[in-house]
Short mmCIF file of C-alpha atoms in Angstrom, two decimals:
data_model
loop_
_atom_site.label_atom_id
_atom_site.label_comp_id
_atom_site.label_asym_id
_atom_site.label_seq_id
_atom_site.Cartn_x
_atom_site.Cartn_y
_atom_site.Cartn_z
CA UNK A 1 -31.43 -13.10 25.36
CA UNK A 2 -29.61 -10.35 27.18
CA UNK A 3 -31.03 -6.93 26.64
CA UNK A 4 -27.48 -5.46 25.81
CA UNK A 5 -27.03 -7.87 23.04
CA UNK A 6 -30.34 -6.96 21.53
CA UNK A 7 -29.46 -3.19 21.80
CA UNK A 8 -26.12 -3.80 20.01
CA UNK A 9 -27.85 -5.59 17.16
CA UNK A 10 -30.39 -2.83 16.96
CA UNK A 11 -27.58 -0.27 16.91
CA UNK A 12 -25.76 -1.90 14.02
CA UNK A 13 -29.00 -2.30 12.02
CA UNK A 14 -29.66 1.43 12.53
CA UNK A 15 -26.29 2.07 10.89
CA UNK A 16 -27.59 0.23 7.86
CA UNK A 17 -30.73 2.36 7.83
CA UNK A 18 -28.53 5.47 7.66
CA UNK A 19 -26.69 4.09 4.76
CA UNK A 20 -30.00 3.35 3.09
CA UNK A 21 -31.13 7.01 3.63
CA UNK A 22 -28.13 8.15 1.90
CA UNK A 23 -28.85 5.97 -1.21
CA UNK A 24 -32.59 5.89 -1.25
CA UNK A 25 -33.40 9.67 -1.11
CA UNK A 26 -34.80 11.65 -3.95
CA UNK A 27 -31.54 13.72 -3.93
CA UNK A 28 -29.57 10.92 -5.54
CA UNK A 29 -28.38 11.39 -9.18
CA UNK A 30 -26.87 9.35 -11.90
CA UNK A 31 -23.12 9.29 -12.92
CA UNK A 32 -23.34 8.82 -16.68
CA UNK A 33 -19.61 8.33 -17.00
CA UNK A 34 -19.48 5.49 -14.56
CA UNK A 35 -22.96 4.06 -15.04
CA UNK A 36 -23.66 4.19 -11.29
CA UNK A 37 -25.75 6.01 -8.71
CA UNK A 38 -24.35 9.17 -6.97
CA UNK A 39 -25.34 9.17 -3.32
CA UNK A 40 -27.01 12.04 -1.52
CA UNK A 41 -23.80 13.22 0.11
CA UNK A 42 -21.28 13.06 -2.66
CA UNK A 43 -20.04 16.32 -1.16
CA UNK A 44 -20.68 18.23 2.03
CA UNK A 45 -23.95 19.81 0.95
CA UNK A 46 -27.54 18.86 0.18
CA UNK A 47 -27.74 19.60 -3.66
CA UNK A 48 -30.62 20.49 -5.81
CA UNK A 49 -31.30 17.53 -8.11
CA UNK A 50 -33.46 18.10 -11.18
CA UNK A 51 -33.68 14.43 -12.34
CA UNK A 52 -33.11 11.99 -9.44
CA UNK A 53 -32.17 8.33 -9.77
CA UNK A 54 -33.59 5.50 -7.69
CA UNK A 55 -31.89 2.39 -6.44
CA UNK A 56 -33.54 -0.90 -5.79
CA UNK A 57 -33.68 -1.72 -2.06
CA UNK A 58 -33.94 -5.54 -2.73
CA UNK A 59 -31.18 -6.34 -5.30
CA UNK A 60 -28.20 -5.13 -7.11
CA UNK A 61 -24.88 -3.76 -5.85
CA UNK A 62 -25.92 -0.24 -5.11
CA UNK A 63 -29.07 0.15 -2.87
CA UNK A 64 -29.44 -3.45 -1.63
CA UNK A 65 -30.33 -3.32 2.09
CA UNK A 66 -28.90 -6.65 2.65
CA UNK A 67 -25.58 -5.47 1.29
CA UNK A 68 -25.59 -2.58 3.75
CA UNK A 69 -25.96 -5.11 6.59
CA UNK A 70 -23.09 -7.07 5.21
CA UNK A 71 -20.94 -4.05 5.09
CA UNK A 72 -21.72 -3.14 8.75
CA UNK A 73 -21.03 -6.82 9.68
CA UNK A 74 -17.65 -6.70 8.01
CA UNK A 75 -16.72 -3.49 9.84
CA UNK A 76 -17.62 -5.18 13.23
CA UNK A 77 -15.52 -8.34 12.31
CA UNK A 78 -12.42 -6.13 11.78
CA UNK A 79 -12.80 -4.17 14.87
CA UNK A 80 -10.21 -5.31 17.45
CA UNK A 81 -11.97 -6.84 20.50
CA UNK A 82 -8.69 -6.03 22.38
CA UNK A 83 -9.76 -2.38 22.62
CA UNK A 84 -12.45 -3.23 25.09
CA UNK A 85 -10.13 -5.15 27.34
CA UNK A 86 -7.77 -2.13 27.35
CA UNK A 87 -10.49 0.05 28.58
CA UNK A 88 -11.12 1.87 25.37
CA UNK A 89 -14.29 4.07 25.33
CA UNK A 90 -16.01 6.78 23.24
CA UNK A 91 -17.51 9.97 24.62
CA UNK A 92 -19.58 12.68 23.19
CA UNK A 93 -18.06 15.80 24.68
CA UNK A 94 -17.24 19.41 23.62
CA UNK A 95 -13.58 19.79 22.66
CA UNK A 96 -13.64 23.07 24.55
CA UNK A 97 -14.25 21.46 27.95
CA UNK A 98 -11.06 19.49 27.80
CA UNK A 99 -10.37 15.90 28.70
CA UNK A 100 -10.59 16.01 32.44
CA UNK A 101 -6.87 16.28 32.81
CA UNK A 102 -6.21 12.73 31.59
CA UNK A 103 -3.17 12.52 29.23
CA UNK A 104 -4.18 12.02 25.65
CA UNK A 105 -2.29 11.64 22.31
CA UNK A 106 -4.29 13.92 20.11
CA UNK A 107 -5.09 13.43 16.45
CA UNK A 108 -7.66 15.84 15.22
CA UNK A 109 -9.30 17.17 12.04
CA UNK A 110 -10.59 20.75 13.07
CA UNK A 111 -13.56 22.43 11.47
CA UNK A 112 -12.92 24.54 8.32
CA UNK A 113 -14.07 27.93 9.43
CA UNK A 114 -17.36 28.53 7.70
CA UNK A 115 -17.05 25.99 4.89
CA UNK A 116 -19.27 23.17 6.11
CA UNK A 117 -22.36 23.24 8.32
CA UNK A 118 -21.78 19.89 10.04
CA UNK A 119 -24.63 19.97 12.38
CA UNK A 120 -27.16 21.04 9.74
CA UNK A 121 -26.10 18.23 7.51
CA UNK A 122 -26.19 15.76 10.33
CA UNK A 123 -29.86 16.32 10.80
CA UNK A 124 -30.41 14.36 7.59
CA UNK A 125 -29.21 11.15 9.37
CA UNK A 126 -30.03 12.20 12.96
CA UNK A 127 -33.77 11.99 12.44
CA UNK A 128 -33.58 8.36 11.32
CA UNK A 129 -31.21 7.46 14.14
CA UNK A 130 -33.51 9.11 16.69
CA UNK A 131 -36.41 6.89 15.38
CA UNK A 132 -34.30 3.79 15.63
CA UNK A 133 -32.32 4.30 18.73
CA UNK A 134 -34.07 6.87 20.72
CA UNK A 135 -35.34 4.40 23.34
CA UNK A 136 -31.90 2.73 23.58
CA UNK A 137 -29.82 5.94 23.99
CA UNK A 138 -32.16 8.56 25.33
CA UNK A 139 -29.31 10.76 26.55
CA UNK A 140 -27.99 10.97 22.90
CA UNK A 141 -31.34 11.65 21.26
CA UNK A 142 -33.13 13.93 23.79
CA UNK A 143 -33.50 16.67 21.20
CA UNK A 144 -35.54 16.89 18.08
CA UNK A 145 -32.57 17.85 15.96
CA UNK A 146 -28.83 17.95 16.49
CA UNK A 147 -27.51 20.69 18.98
CA UNK A 148 -26.13 23.61 17.08
CA UNK A 149 -25.41 26.58 19.45
CA UNK A 150 -21.95 25.34 20.50
CA UNK A 151 -20.83 24.05 17.04
CA UNK A 152 -17.46 25.42 16.39
CA UNK A 153 -17.85 27.00 12.98
CA UNK A 154 -18.02 30.66 11.93
CA UNK A 155 -21.76 30.72 10.86
CA UNK A 156 -22.90 34.38 10.58
CA UNK A 157 -26.67 33.53 10.84
CA UNK A 158 -26.24 31.95 14.22
CA UNK A 159 -24.05 34.66 15.78
CA UNK A 160 -25.58 37.93 14.45
CA UNK A 161 -23.04 38.74 11.61
CA UNK A 162 -19.62 37.82 10.15
CA UNK A 163 -17.58 39.55 12.73
CA UNK A 164 -19.21 37.95 15.74
CA UNK A 165 -19.04 34.58 13.97
CA UNK A 166 -15.38 34.97 13.48
CA UNK A 167 -14.78 35.99 16.97
CA UNK A 168 -16.82 32.97 18.23
CA UNK A 169 -14.78 30.62 16.08
CA UNK A 170 -11.41 32.09 16.95
CA UNK A 171 -12.06 32.15 20.74
CA UNK A 172 -13.49 28.57 20.66
CA UNK A 173 -10.59 27.15 18.65
CA UNK A 174 -8.09 28.95 20.97
CA UNK A 175 -9.75 27.22 23.98
CA UNK A 176 -9.64 23.85 22.19
CA UNK A 177 -5.88 24.09 21.64
CA UNK A 178 -5.21 25.39 25.09
CA UNK A 179 -7.04 22.45 26.56
CA UNK A 180 -5.17 19.97 24.27
CA UNK A 181 -1.80 21.58 25.31
CA UNK A 182 -2.62 20.66 28.97
CA UNK A 183 -3.20 16.95 28.25
CA UNK A 184 -0.91 16.27 25.35
CA UNK A 185 2.19 14.31 26.50
CA UNK A 186 5.42 16.09 25.64
CA UNK A 187 6.92 12.71 24.38
CA UNK A 188 4.54 12.53 21.41
CA UNK A 189 3.43 15.04 18.65
CA UNK A 190 -0.01 16.19 18.22
CA UNK A 191 -1.19 15.66 14.66
CA UNK A 192 -3.60 18.12 12.91
CA UNK A 193 -5.30 17.12 9.67
CA UNK A 194 -6.24 19.92 7.43
CA UNK A 195 -7.44 19.96 3.75
CA UNK A 196 -8.23 23.51 2.89
CA UNK A 197 -6.95 25.80 0.18
CA UNK A 198 -4.16 28.06 1.58
CA UNK A 199 -4.95 31.29 -0.28
CA UNK A 200 -8.00 33.27 -1.01
CA UNK A 201 -8.88 36.57 -2.54
CA UNK A 202 -11.65 38.74 -4.23
CA UNK A 203 -12.72 38.19 -7.76
CA UNK A 204 -11.07 41.30 -8.85
CA UNK A 205 -7.74 40.33 -7.38
CA UNK A 206 -7.93 36.80 -8.77
CA UNK A 207 -8.65 37.87 -12.43
CA UNK A 208 -10.60 35.78 -14.92
CA UNK A 209 -8.55 35.70 -18.02
CA UNK A 210 -7.85 32.95 -20.49
CA UNK A 211 -7.36 30.03 -20.79
CA UNK A 212 -9.67 29.05 -18.05
CA UNK A 213 -12.43 31.20 -16.41
CA UNK A 214 -14.06 28.60 -14.15
CA UNK A 215 -15.16 29.87 -10.72
CA UNK A 216 -13.98 27.50 -7.98
CA UNK A 217 -15.84 26.19 -4.96
CA UNK A 218 -16.10 28.47 -1.94
CA UNK A 219 -12.89 28.36 -0.01
CA UNK A 220 -10.93 27.18 -2.95
CA UNK A 221 -10.00 30.40 -4.74
CA UNK A 222 -6.48 31.68 -4.98
CA UNK A 223 -4.71 34.95 -4.58
CA UNK A 224 -2.05 36.25 -6.93
CA UNK A 225 1.42 35.66 -5.59
CA UNK A 226 4.47 37.83 -6.20
CA UNK A 227 5.38 37.52 -9.87
CA UNK A 228 7.10 39.35 -12.67
CA UNK A 229 5.53 40.39 -15.96
CA UNK A 230 7.35 40.51 -19.38
CA UNK A 231 9.13 43.82 -18.39
CA UNK A 232 10.29 42.39 -14.99
CA UNK A 233 7.98 44.49 -12.83
CA UNK A 234 7.28 42.71 -9.48
CA UNK A 235 3.76 42.51 -8.07
CA UNK A 236 3.27 43.95 -4.53
CA UNK A 237 3.63 41.18 -1.99
CA UNK A 238 1.21 43.09 0.37
CA UNK A 239 -1.62 42.30 -2.09
CA UNK A 240 -1.53 38.67 -1.18
CA UNK A 241 -4.34 37.16 0.83
CA UNK A 242 -4.08 34.08 2.93
CA UNK A 243 -6.98 31.79 3.97
CA UNK A 244 -8.87 32.94 7.03
CA UNK A 245 -9.28 29.27 7.92
CA UNK A 246 -5.52 28.61 7.90
CA UNK A 247 -4.66 31.80 9.69
CA UNK A 248 -7.14 31.11 12.44
CA UNK A 249 -6.16 27.50 12.95
CA UNK A 250 -2.52 28.17 12.95
CA UNK A 251 -2.95 31.30 15.19
CA UNK A 252 -4.86 29.07 17.66
CA UNK A 253 -2.01 26.54 17.63
CA UNK A 254 0.77 29.06 18.13
CA UNK A 255 -1.01 31.18 20.80
CA UNK A 256 -1.63 28.05 22.82
CA UNK A 257 2.10 27.22 22.87
CA UNK A 258 2.51 24.70 20.17
CA UNK A 259 5.27 24.72 17.53
CA UNK A 260 4.96 23.08 14.12
CA UNK A 261 7.69 20.56 13.52
CA UNK A 262 6.70 19.11 10.10
CA UNK A 263 4.27 18.54 7.37
CA UNK A 264 3.04 15.17 6.01
CA UNK A 265 0.92 15.45 2.86
CA UNK A 266 -1.37 12.41 2.71
CA UNK A 267 -3.40 11.51 -0.39
CA UNK A 268 -6.86 11.27 1.17
CA UNK A 269 -9.20 12.72 -1.52
CA UNK A 270 -10.74 10.71 -4.35
CA UNK A 271 -10.11 12.21 -7.75
CA UNK A 272 -13.76 11.55 -8.88
CA UNK A 273 -15.38 13.26 -5.99
CA UNK A 274 -17.92 16.00 -6.99
CA UNK A 275 -16.09 18.84 -5.25
CA UNK A 276 -12.99 18.05 -7.42
CA UNK A 277 -14.92 18.05 -10.77
CA UNK A 278 -13.40 20.73 -13.03
CA UNK A 279 -11.72 22.59 -10.15
CA UNK A 280 -8.21 22.70 -8.57
CA UNK A 281 -9.59 20.90 -5.46
CA UNK A 282 -7.06 19.57 -3.07
CA UNK A 283 -5.93 16.01 -3.65
CA UNK A 284 -4.45 15.63 -0.19
CA UNK A 285 -4.92 16.39 3.45
CA UNK A 286 -2.03 18.19 5.14
CA UNK A 287 -0.99 16.69 8.37
CA UNK A 288 0.75 19.12 10.75
CA UNK A 289 3.01 17.61 13.32
CA UNK A 290 2.98 19.85 16.44
CA UNK A 291 4.95 19.81 19.78
CA UNK A 292 5.02 22.23 22.65
CA UNK A 293 7.16 25.21 22.00
CA UNK A 294 10.33 25.37 24.37
CA UNK A 295 10.03 27.94 27.13
CA UNK A 296 13.43 29.30 26.12
CA UNK A 297 12.62 29.73 22.36
CA UNK A 298 14.58 32.69 21.07
CA UNK A 299 13.15 35.93 19.66
CA UNK A 300 14.09 36.88 15.93
CA UNK A 301 13.85 39.98 13.69
CA UNK A 302 11.99 39.94 10.48
CA UNK A 303 15.46 39.89 8.63
CA UNK A 304 16.55 36.82 10.58
CA UNK A 305 13.29 35.04 9.80
CA UNK A 306 13.55 35.84 6.09
CA UNK A 307 17.13 34.59 6.02
CA UNK A 308 16.18 31.39 7.71
CA UNK A 309 13.37 30.88 5.24
CA UNK A 310 15.72 31.56 2.32
CA UNK A 311 18.17 29.05 3.64
CA UNK A 312 15.86 26.19 4.49
CA UNK A 313 12.75 26.41 2.30
CA UNK A 314 14.40 25.72 -1.02
CA UNK A 315 15.62 22.30 0.11
CA UNK A 316 12.32 21.49 1.67
CA UNK A 317 10.48 22.34 -1.54
CA UNK A 318 12.92 20.18 -3.50
CA UNK A 319 12.19 17.30 -1.01
CA UNK A 320 8.35 17.71 -1.53
CA UNK A 321 8.71 17.74 -5.40
CA UNK A 322 10.98 14.69 -5.24
CA UNK A 323 8.20 12.99 -3.23
CA UNK A 324 5.97 13.86 -6.23
CA UNK A 325 3.37 15.87 -4.23
CA UNK A 326 0.70 17.18 -6.50
CA UNK A 327 1.13 20.79 -7.48
CA UNK A 328 -2.37 21.58 -6.15
CA UNK A 329 -1.12 20.57 -2.66
CA UNK A 330 2.34 22.18 -2.86
CA UNK A 331 1.46 25.59 -1.30
CA UNK A 332 -0.36 23.75 1.53
CA UNK A 333 2.59 21.36 2.18
CA UNK A 334 5.13 24.25 2.12
CA UNK A 335 3.33 25.74 5.22
CA UNK A 336 4.99 23.00 7.41
CA UNK A 337 8.63 23.82 6.69
CA UNK A 338 7.83 27.56 6.63
CA UNK A 339 5.77 27.65 9.81
CA UNK A 340 8.24 25.37 11.54
CA UNK A 341 10.79 28.11 11.08
CA UNK A 342 8.30 30.74 12.28
CA UNK A 343 7.23 28.82 15.31
CA UNK A 344 10.88 27.98 16.21
CA UNK A 345 10.98 31.50 17.62
CA UNK A 346 8.97 32.76 20.56
CA UNK A 347 8.25 35.91 18.47
CA UNK A 348 9.33 37.37 15.12
CA UNK A 349 9.64 41.18 15.60
CA UNK A 350 8.77 43.62 12.78
CA UNK A 351 10.78 46.82 12.11
CA UNK A 352 8.33 48.88 14.17
CA UNK A 353 8.69 46.66 17.20
CA UNK A 354 5.40 44.78 16.91
CA UNK A 355 5.21 40.96 16.79
CA UNK A 356 4.65 39.49 13.25
CA UNK A 357 1.33 37.68 12.88
CA UNK A 358 0.55 34.46 11.18
CA UNK A 359 -1.04 36.20 8.14
CA UNK A 360 2.19 38.16 7.53
CA UNK A 361 4.29 35.02 7.94
CA UNK A 362 2.13 33.00 5.54
CA UNK A 363 2.35 35.86 3.07
CA UNK A 364 6.17 35.80 3.18
CA UNK A 365 6.18 31.93 2.85
CA UNK A 366 3.92 32.12 -0.22
CA UNK A 367 6.16 34.95 -1.70
CA UNK A 368 9.34 32.85 -1.26
CA UNK A 369 7.64 29.67 -2.59
CA UNK A 370 6.86 31.60 -5.82
CA UNK A 371 10.42 32.97 -6.02
CA UNK A 372 11.89 29.54 -5.58
CA UNK A 373 9.75 28.15 -8.39
CA UNK A 374 10.64 31.09 -10.59
CA UNK A 375 14.41 30.53 -9.87
CA UNK A 376 13.97 26.93 -11.12
CA UNK A 377 13.36 28.34 -14.56
CA UNK A 378 17.11 28.61 -15.01
CA UNK A 379 17.36 25.00 -15.49
CA UNK A 380 15.16 25.16 -18.60
CA UNK A 381 16.35 25.91 -22.20
CA UNK A 382 15.95 29.46 -23.62
CA UNK A 383 12.87 28.45 -25.80
CA UNK A 384 11.08 27.20 -22.62
CA UNK A 385 11.96 30.34 -20.65
CA UNK A 386 10.43 32.36 -23.46
CA UNK A 387 7.33 30.30 -23.51
CA UNK A 388 6.93 30.63 -19.78
CA UNK A 389 6.98 34.43 -19.87
CA UNK A 390 4.64 34.55 -22.89
CA UNK A 391 2.28 32.10 -21.27
CA UNK A 392 2.12 34.17 -18.07
CA UNK A 393 1.16 37.23 -20.12
CA UNK A 394 -1.08 35.91 -22.93
CA UNK A 395 -1.93 32.28 -22.00
CA UNK A 396 -2.82 30.44 -25.19
CA UNK A 397 -4.24 33.54 -26.92
CA UNK A 398 -2.63 35.79 -29.61
CA UNK A 399 -0.10 38.42 -28.73
CA UNK A 400 1.66 41.16 -30.75
CA UNK A 401 4.68 40.00 -32.88
CA UNK A 402 6.68 42.93 -31.68
CA UNK A 403 6.46 41.90 -28.09
CA UNK A 404 7.34 38.34 -29.01
CA UNK A 405 10.37 39.59 -30.82
CA UNK A 406 11.44 41.78 -27.98
CA UNK A 407 11.06 38.94 -25.48
CA UNK A 408 12.92 36.51 -27.69
CA UNK A 409 15.94 38.71 -27.65
CA UNK A 410 15.81 39.13 -23.94
CA UNK A 411 15.66 35.23 -23.60
CA UNK A 412 18.50 34.68 -26.10
CA UNK A 413 16.33 32.97 -28.74
CA UNK A 414 14.31 34.02 -31.91
CA UNK A 415 10.77 33.87 -33.14
CA UNK A 416 11.59 31.82 -36.24
CA UNK A 417 13.52 29.45 -33.94
CA UNK A 418 10.51 29.00 -31.74
CA UNK A 419 8.33 28.32 -34.85
CA UNK A 420 10.98 25.79 -35.99
CA UNK A 421 10.93 24.18 -32.50
CA UNK A 422 7.20 23.53 -32.93
CA UNK A 423 5.83 25.45 -29.89
CA UNK A 424 4.34 28.64 -31.50
CA UNK A 425 2.62 29.86 -34.65
CA UNK A 426 3.48 33.29 -36.05
CA UNK A 427 1.34 34.94 -38.78
CA UNK A 428 -0.33 38.18 -39.64
CA UNK A 429 1.64 40.13 -37.03
CA UNK A 430 0.32 37.83 -34.18
CA UNK A 431 2.12 35.06 -32.21
CA UNK A 432 0.44 32.36 -30.23
CA UNK A 433 1.61 29.26 -28.31
CA UNK A 434 0.32 25.94 -29.93
CA UNK A 435 -2.44 24.22 -28.10
CA UNK A 436 -1.96 20.59 -27.30
CA UNK A 437 -4.63 19.65 -29.70
CA UNK A 438 -2.51 21.13 -32.46
CA UNK A 439 0.59 19.15 -31.71
CA UNK A 440 1.50 16.39 -34.23
CA UNK A 441 0.29 12.98 -33.08
CA UNK A 442 3.42 11.22 -34.51
CA UNK A 443 5.92 13.32 -32.62
CA UNK A 444 9.00 11.50 -31.26
CA UNK A 445 11.75 13.04 -29.16
CA UNK A 446 14.26 10.79 -30.94
CA UNK A 447 13.69 12.58 -34.25
CA UNK A 448 13.14 16.12 -32.96
CA UNK A 449 16.12 18.29 -34.03
CA UNK A 450 15.26 21.09 -31.53
CA UNK A 451 14.03 19.42 -28.41
CA UNK A 452 12.43 22.00 -26.03
CA UNK A 453 11.26 21.36 -22.45
CA UNK A 454 7.98 23.13 -22.96
CA UNK A 455 7.27 20.92 -25.97
CA UNK A 456 8.14 17.82 -24.00
CA UNK A 457 5.74 18.74 -21.12
CA UNK A 458 2.87 19.47 -23.50
CA UNK A 459 3.37 16.23 -25.54
CA UNK A 460 3.51 14.16 -22.27
CA UNK A 461 0.18 15.72 -21.15
CA UNK A 462 -1.45 15.12 -24.57
CA UNK A 463 -0.18 11.52 -24.54
CA UNK A 464 -1.57 11.07 -20.98
CA UNK A 465 -5.03 12.67 -21.91
CA UNK A 466 -5.42 10.74 -25.11
CA UNK A 467 -3.63 7.44 -24.57
CA UNK A 468 -3.09 7.01 -20.87
CA UNK A 469 -0.04 6.27 -18.75
CA UNK A 470 1.36 3.64 -21.15
CA UNK A 471 1.53 6.00 -24.21
CA UNK A 472 3.08 8.73 -22.00
CA UNK A 473 5.57 6.21 -20.65
CA UNK A 474 6.63 5.35 -24.20
CA UNK A 475 7.59 9.04 -24.73
CA UNK A 476 9.32 9.34 -21.28
CA UNK A 477 11.37 6.32 -22.05
CA UNK A 478 13.16 8.24 -24.89
CA UNK A 479 13.73 11.45 -22.94
CA UNK A 480 16.44 10.58 -20.43
CA UNK A 481 17.01 13.39 -17.89
CA UNK A 482 14.84 15.82 -19.90
CA UNK A 483 11.85 13.97 -18.51
CA UNK A 484 12.59 15.17 -14.94
CA UNK A 485 12.86 18.74 -16.21
CA UNK A 486 9.59 18.37 -17.92
CA UNK A 487 8.06 17.42 -14.59
CA UNK A 488 9.64 20.49 -12.84
CA UNK A 489 8.13 22.63 -15.60
CA UNK A 490 4.74 21.19 -14.80
CA UNK A 491 5.12 22.43 -11.25
CA UNK A 492 6.02 25.93 -12.49
CA UNK A 493 3.11 26.05 -15.04
CA UNK A 494 0.63 24.85 -12.41
CA UNK A 495 1.83 27.63 -10.12
CA UNK A 496 1.23 30.18 -12.95
CA UNK A 497 -2.24 28.85 -13.89
CA UNK A 498 -3.26 28.64 -10.12
CA UNK A 499 -2.25 32.34 -9.67
CA UNK A 500 -4.14 33.42 -12.79
CA UNK A 501 -7.19 31.32 -11.89
CA UNK A 502 -6.92 29.25 -15.08
CA UNK A 503 -8.43 26.11 -13.48
CA UNK A 504 -8.96 23.89 -16.52
CA UNK A 505 -5.26 24.48 -17.79
CA UNK A 506 -4.02 23.89 -14.11
CA UNK A 507 -5.69 20.54 -13.95
CA UNK A 508 -3.61 19.27 -16.89
CA UNK A 509 -0.29 20.04 -15.19
CA UNK A 510 -1.59 18.65 -11.89
CA UNK A 511 -2.68 15.38 -13.51
CA UNK A 512 0.80 14.92 -15.07
CA UNK A 513 2.56 15.11 -11.70
CA UNK A 514 -0.01 12.83 -10.04
CA UNK A 515 0.44 10.18 -12.76
CA UNK A 516 4.31 10.62 -12.88
CA UNK A 517 5.12 7.70 -10.53
CA UNK A 518 3.23 5.14 -12.72
CA UNK A 519 4.46 6.75 -15.94
CA UNK A 520 8.05 6.52 -14.65
CA UNK A 521 7.58 2.86 -13.60
CA UNK A 522 6.22 1.87 -17.01
CA UNK A 523 9.02 3.93 -18.66
CA UNK A 524 11.55 1.65 -16.87
CA UNK A 525 10.11 -1.44 -18.35
CA UNK A 526 11.36 -2.85 -21.57
CA UNK A 527 8.88 -2.22 -24.38
CA UNK A 528 7.01 -5.45 -25.33
CA UNK A 529 3.50 -6.64 -24.78
CA UNK A 530 2.16 -3.07 -24.24
CA UNK A 531 2.87 -2.09 -27.87
CA UNK A 532 -0.51 -3.31 -29.13
CA UNK A 533 -2.20 -1.12 -26.51
CA UNK A 534 -0.19 1.96 -27.53
CA UNK A 535 -1.15 1.54 -31.19
CA UNK A 536 -4.85 1.45 -30.29
CA UNK A 537 -4.72 5.01 -29.06
CA UNK A 538 -2.82 6.58 -31.95
#
């Protein structure tokens, strides 16, 4: 038959070989919780595996080579043949060299600074593709390994140190966005996918106190945001750090003439992926919608920029919360509305006459985000406001009775009332918030004489963790409007835990928000057939 047809079949079979390499290597491990094999690249790294697992190449639903071929075949059958008649084509080309002046609508997922060594990891598959397809595509496989010199990541070992690597990355990314600006039609927005933690800081700045001391993945640490302690003292906003990855990417966009017009959080990450295990890893990618900035964009002062932020960001934040965005993604998603204001201006001028940089703008957005969440505390009852202030200072650990008494007077409540409400224990001169494991399993909001928003949120999380969404919905059904306030409280508590680097505690509040749509849907249903299921978990 025709040579081209044979080459196409060989190409698709080579894809199946690549899938086999991912499943058949001695770097695969076993997921005991799911009773399944974990592939080599469960995350963007080649791990050290002490006890590897083997898949059968000839049978089963995991490592079966015939199944790989079927999956490739399914993908081909769903590929529109119309694309070829429209002249669609794929090219391997450096993004820095542009698109030869031809108009393009750009949708891109740029590299994450120094987080992932894409080319190094690609070698794992490249060596097998080169064996399979080297004779068919000699121009693509004319090197022993993948080319790495031009790869646009800030890799210190390739560029002689961290500073030179950063310079290489910033210059390269700037050239990419400049080239995109030349070919992007003004009628359409450019979209940029980005899934990267928005803040970072040193271990000393992050703290390591209770209730969670887990160190997070590289690039997923968090800096303290502006906050108040029990005595009302405010942290220095200049101590904030923003992600170098975010700063560099946004600087490249803005310097090349783009303005950010919106943010679309998209749930793209699986909850059971390895990078998310036991950490506050992002659940979503953030899609930035960008358009060319008008040539007549105005210049603003720092005061005018702050005034615009304070006017527009609270409504944007409420909109994001109403859309049930996960707390772990809230800081990232708020970049869009905040930077849309910043990039509306040609420049924002500081008091000394210099132009405000992206890092300073992100710091102000972060500061205002924290202030807005703190202002929402006014919606909570006095006992909950006390619990929030106490939690921020002591977590779930013991604190002095004297401080608890002083704080209770400031919050217009009393320690004995907090004990009666069932949210603290007070004995031997010490006061402590009750842990979820200590809460009564037979609690019902219908019979609680002192219903507290803090208590509601903790019971909802306890029900979700122990009984699932159905049991949590049974509680929510009895709460009325108090349920929505408990959800707002979960946002605030996540924000506190994230700032303190209490990863495990933060996960609990993040999980409640993620499950909220399903819990709400179940709560609206009339109780009936699900009652047996609820009883099973009690």
